[in-house]
């Protein structure tokens, strides 16, 4: 039952159940520790681990994972070295910790020291090579693998794409067995991320023609591809397609950025005002950033006033930049004293950089290439 509460994300309920148990055995302690580790509370996980009267290999593996997830690799390694016994999960936990933080040499040392390997082990090394641009090493690992799964194939596609080998990336994607929505989404997002926007759009079309089922992530990946490549017409056309997908605020904000970047400020403004969500700082910031790029005083004033209600500072300097480059009469200019003082970041960096966070919606890409979380 503790495990069921943990899987549902109900840590308080799991804790109450654990504390109300008349007797707590090793199974209960281990389940409680795993629930805490899954919640991301490293401090509580360490306390619970230290209180355990007995520990099995699952408990040791859990605390190693907790340290690794918190970025404390030194403690993860020290705990791993002090384990009285290890299994394949123990080895994969420390291997993945090094792989996901880009420490390829350390990851490969662990890999070669392992008594046995499974697919998770091979994938960890492959992903490390792929995300760090070591194409030759990634290909060598991929070819040596005794078996492959979706992560293996996607990582290899990413390695080719990052290395600028679009032909190889597409050929590898075509060979991928049993492509599903997740693998299609990964391909579309990676093509967009590495500058192949047109091919990303074509892959979306192929997904639909081959009977795939686009979801919210697919649609968002498509819009991002259009945005990065400046394909505003394709982005607008795609936005009007009906795949039975409920459009989220991220979809609308991305489309606003697509239109704004291409200079279609009227369309971007109309979308801000008509979308079925209350426009937030991202929407108005994207529009204001676009107005700055294209020196649109009138629409910039509207965006600046609305942004100032949410972000006291950036709107003034950005609107002032529009005025400085647009050569308009003073009578037409908005009173910038109403927009607050510029004490913080600039909106263009924040608004246009926001798309990097959107890519976290693609769960597989986040797993295969953690750099998607931060790349612009």
Coordinates of C-alpha atoms in Angstrom, one line a residue, residues 53-258:
X53 CA 17.5 -1.0 11.2
X54 CA 18.4 -3.2 8.2
X55 CA 19.1 -2.4 4.6
X56 CA 18.9 -4.5 1.5
X57 CA 20.4 -3.8 -1.9
X58 CA 17.2 -2.1 -3.0
X59 CA 17.6 0.5 -0.2
X60 CA 21.2 1.1 -1.1
X61 CA 20.3 1.5 -4.8
X62 CA 17.6 4.0 -3.8
X63 CA 19.9 6.3 -1.8
X64 CA 22.5 6.2 -4.7
X65 CA 19.7 7.3 -7.0
X66 CA 18.7 10.0 -4.6
X67 CA 22.2 11.5 -4.4
X68 CA 22.6 11.3 -8.2
X69 CA 19.2 13.0 -8.9
X70 CA 20.3 15.8 -6.6
X71 CA 23.5 16.3 -8.5
X72 CA 25.7 15.1 -5.6
X73 CA 27.8 12.7 -7.5
X74 CA 30.5 12.5 -4.9
X75 CA 28.1 11.2 -2.3
X76 CA 26.5 8.8 -4.9
X77 CA 30.0 7.4 -5.7
X78 CA 30.9 7.1 -2.0
X79 CA 27.7 5.3 -1.2
X80 CA 28.1 3.0 -4.2
X81 CA 31.7 2.1 -3.1
X82 CA 30.5 1.4 0.5
X83 CA 27.7 -1.0 -0.6
X84 CA 28.0 -4.4 0.9
X85 CA 26.6 -6.0 -2.2
X86 CA 25.7 -4.7 -5.7
X87 CA 23.4 -5.9 -8.5
X88 CA 22.9 -4.7 -12.0
X89 CA 20.7 -1.9 -10.8
X90 CA 23.5 -0.6 -8.6
X91 CA 25.9 -0.5 -11.4
X92 CA 23.4 1.1 -13.8
X93 CA 22.5 3.8 -11.2
X94 CA 26.0 5.1 -10.9
X95 CA 26.7 4.6 -14.6
X96 CA 23.6 6.7 -15.5
X97 CA 24.6 9.3 -13.0
X98 CA 27.9 9.9 -14.8
X99 CA 26.3 9.6 -18.2
X100 CA 23.6 12.2 -17.6
X101 CA 26.1 14.7 -16.3
X102 CA 28.3 14.4 -19.3
X103 CA 31.2 12.6 -17.5
X104 CA 31.9 10.2 -20.3
X105 CA 35.2 8.9 -19.2
X106 CA 33.9 8.1 -15.7
X107 CA 30.8 6.5 -17.2
X108 CA 32.9 4.3 -19.5
X109 CA 35.2 3.3 -16.6
X110 CA 32.1 2.1 -14.7
X111 CA 30.8 0.3 -17.8
X112 CA 34.0 -1.6 -18.4
X113 CA 34.2 -2.5 -14.7
X114 CA 30.7 -4.0 -14.6
X115 CA 30.5 -7.7 -14.3
X116 CA 27.5 -7.9 -16.6
X117 CA 25.7 -5.4 -18.9
X118 CA 22.1 -5.1 -19.9
X119 CA 20.3 -2.8 -22.3
X120 CA 20.1 0.0 -19.8
X121 CA 23.9 -0.1 -19.4
X122 CA 24.5 0.1 -23.1
X123 CA 22.0 2.9 -23.6
X124 CA 23.7 4.9 -20.8
X125 CA 27.0 4.9 -22.6
X126 CA 25.4 5.5 -26.0
X127 CA 23.4 8.5 -24.7
X128 CA 26.5 10.0 -23.1
X129 CA 28.3 9.8 -26.5
X130 CA 25.3 11.2 -28.3
X131 CA 24.7 14.2 -26.1
X132 CA 28.3 15.2 -26.1
X133 CA 28.8 15.0 -29.8
X134 CA 31.1 12.0 -29.9
X135 CA 29.6 10.6 -33.1
X136 CA 32.3 8.0 -33.9
X137 CA 32.1 6.5 -30.4
X138 CA 28.3 6.6 -30.4
X139 CA 28.3 4.7 -33.7
X140 CA 30.8 2.1 -32.4
X141 CA 28.7 1.6 -29.3
X142 CA 25.5 1.3 -31.3
X143 CA 26.9 -1.3 -33.6
X144 CA 28.3 -3.3 -30.7
X145 CA 25.0 -3.5 -28.8
X146 CA 23.6 -7.0 -28.5
X147 CA 20.1 -5.5 -28.6
X148 CA 18.4 -2.1 -29.1
X149 CA 15.2 -0.4 -28.1
X150 CA 13.6 2.9 -28.7
X151 CA 16.1 4.8 -26.6
X152 CA 19.0 3.3 -28.5
X153 CA 17.7 4.2 -31.9
X154 CA 16.6 7.7 -30.9
X155 CA 20.0 8.4 -29.3
X156 CA 21.7 7.4 -32.5
X157 CA 19.5 9.6 -34.6
X158 CA 20.4 12.4 -32.2
X159 CA 24.1 11.7 -32.5
X160 CA 23.9 11.9 -36.3
X161 CA 21.7 15.1 -36.2
X162 CA 24.1 16.8 -33.8
X163 CA 27.0 15.9 -36.0
X164 CA 25.3 17.6 -39.0
X165 CA 24.7 14.2 -40.7
X166 CA 21.1 14.7 -41.7
X167 CA 21.3 12.0 -44.3
X168 CA 22.4 9.4 -41.7
X169 CA 19.9 10.7 -39.1
X170 CA 17.0 10.3 -41.5
X171 CA 18.2 6.9 -42.7
X172 CA 18.6 5.7 -39.1
X173 CA 15.1 7.0 -38.3
X174 CA 13.7 5.1 -41.3
X175 CA 15.3 1.9 -40.0
X176 CA 13.8 2.3 -36.5
X177 CA 11.5 -0.6 -35.9
X178 CA 8.0 0.0 -34.6
X179 CA 8.0 3.8 -34.5
X180 CA 5.3 5.1 -32.2
X181 CA 4.2 8.6 -31.2
X182 CA 7.0 9.0 -28.7
X183 CA 9.7 8.1 -31.3
X184 CA 8.1 10.4 -33.9
X185 CA 8.0 13.3 -31.4
X186 CA 11.6 12.7 -30.6
X187 CA 12.6 12.8 -34.2
X188 CA 10.6 15.9 -35.0
X189 CA 12.0 17.7 -31.9
X190 CA 15.6 16.7 -32.6
X191 CA 15.4 17.8 -36.3
X192 CA 14.1 21.2 -35.1
X193 CA 16.7 21.5 -32.4
X194 CA 19.6 21.0 -34.7
X195 CA 18.4 23.4 -37.4
X196 CA 16.5 21.1 -39.8
X197 CA 13.1 22.8 -39.5
X198 CA 11.9 21.9 -43.0
X199 CA 12.7 18.2 -42.4
X200 CA 11.0 18.3 -39.0
X201 CA 7.8 19.5 -40.7
X202 CA 8.1 16.8 -43.4
X203 CA 8.6 14.2 -40.6
X204 CA 5.3 15.4 -39.0
X205 CA 3.5 14.9 -42.3
X206 CA 5.0 11.5 -42.6
X207 CA 3.9 10.6 -39.1
X208 CA 0.3 11.5 -40.1
X209 CA 0.5 9.7 -43.4
X210 CA 1.8 6.5 -41.8
X211 CA -1.0 6.3 -39.4
X212 CA 0.6 7.9 -36.4
X213 CA -1.4 9.7 -33.8
X214 CA -0.1 13.2 -33.1
X215 CA -0.6 14.4 -29.5
X216 CA 0.0 17.7 -27.7
X217 CA 3.8 17.1 -27.7
X218 CA 3.8 16.4 -31.5
X219 CA 1.9 19.6 -32.2
X220 CA 4.2 21.6 -30.0
X221 CA 7.3 20.1 -31.6
X222 CA 5.9 21.0 -35.0
X223 CA 5.3 24.6 -34.0
X224 CA 8.7 24.9 -32.5
X225 CA 10.2 23.6 -35.8
X226 CA 8.3 26.3 -37.7
X227 CA 9.5 28.9 -35.2
X228 CA 13.2 28.0 -35.4
X229 CA 13.1 27.9 -39.2
X230 CA 10.9 31.0 -39.7
X231 CA 8.3 28.9 -41.4
X232 CA 5.4 31.1 -40.4
X233 CA 3.0 30.1 -43.2
X234 CA 3.5 26.4 -42.4
X235 CA 3.2 27.1 -38.7
X236 CA -0.1 29.0 -39.3
X237 CA -1.4 26.2 -41.5
X238 CA -0.4 23.5 -39.0
X239 CA -2.1 25.5 -36.2
X240 CA -5.5 25.2 -38.0
X241 CA -5.3 21.5 -38.5
X242 CA -7.6 19.3 -36.3
X243 CA -6.0 16.2 -35.0
X244 CA -8.3 16.0 -32.0
X245 CA -5.6 17.6 -29.9
X246 CA -6.6 20.1 -27.1
X247 CA -4.3 23.1 -27.6
X248 CA -2.5 24.2 -24.5
X249 CA -1.3 27.7 -23.6
X250 CA 2.2 26.6 -24.7
X251 CA 0.9 25.9 -28.2
X252 CA -0.6 29.4 -28.4
X253 CA 2.5 31.1 -26.9
X254 CA 4.7 29.3 -29.4
X255 CA 2.4 30.4 -32.3
X256 CA 2.6 34.0 -31.1
X257 CA 6.4 33.7 -31.2
X258 CA 6.2 32.2 -34.7

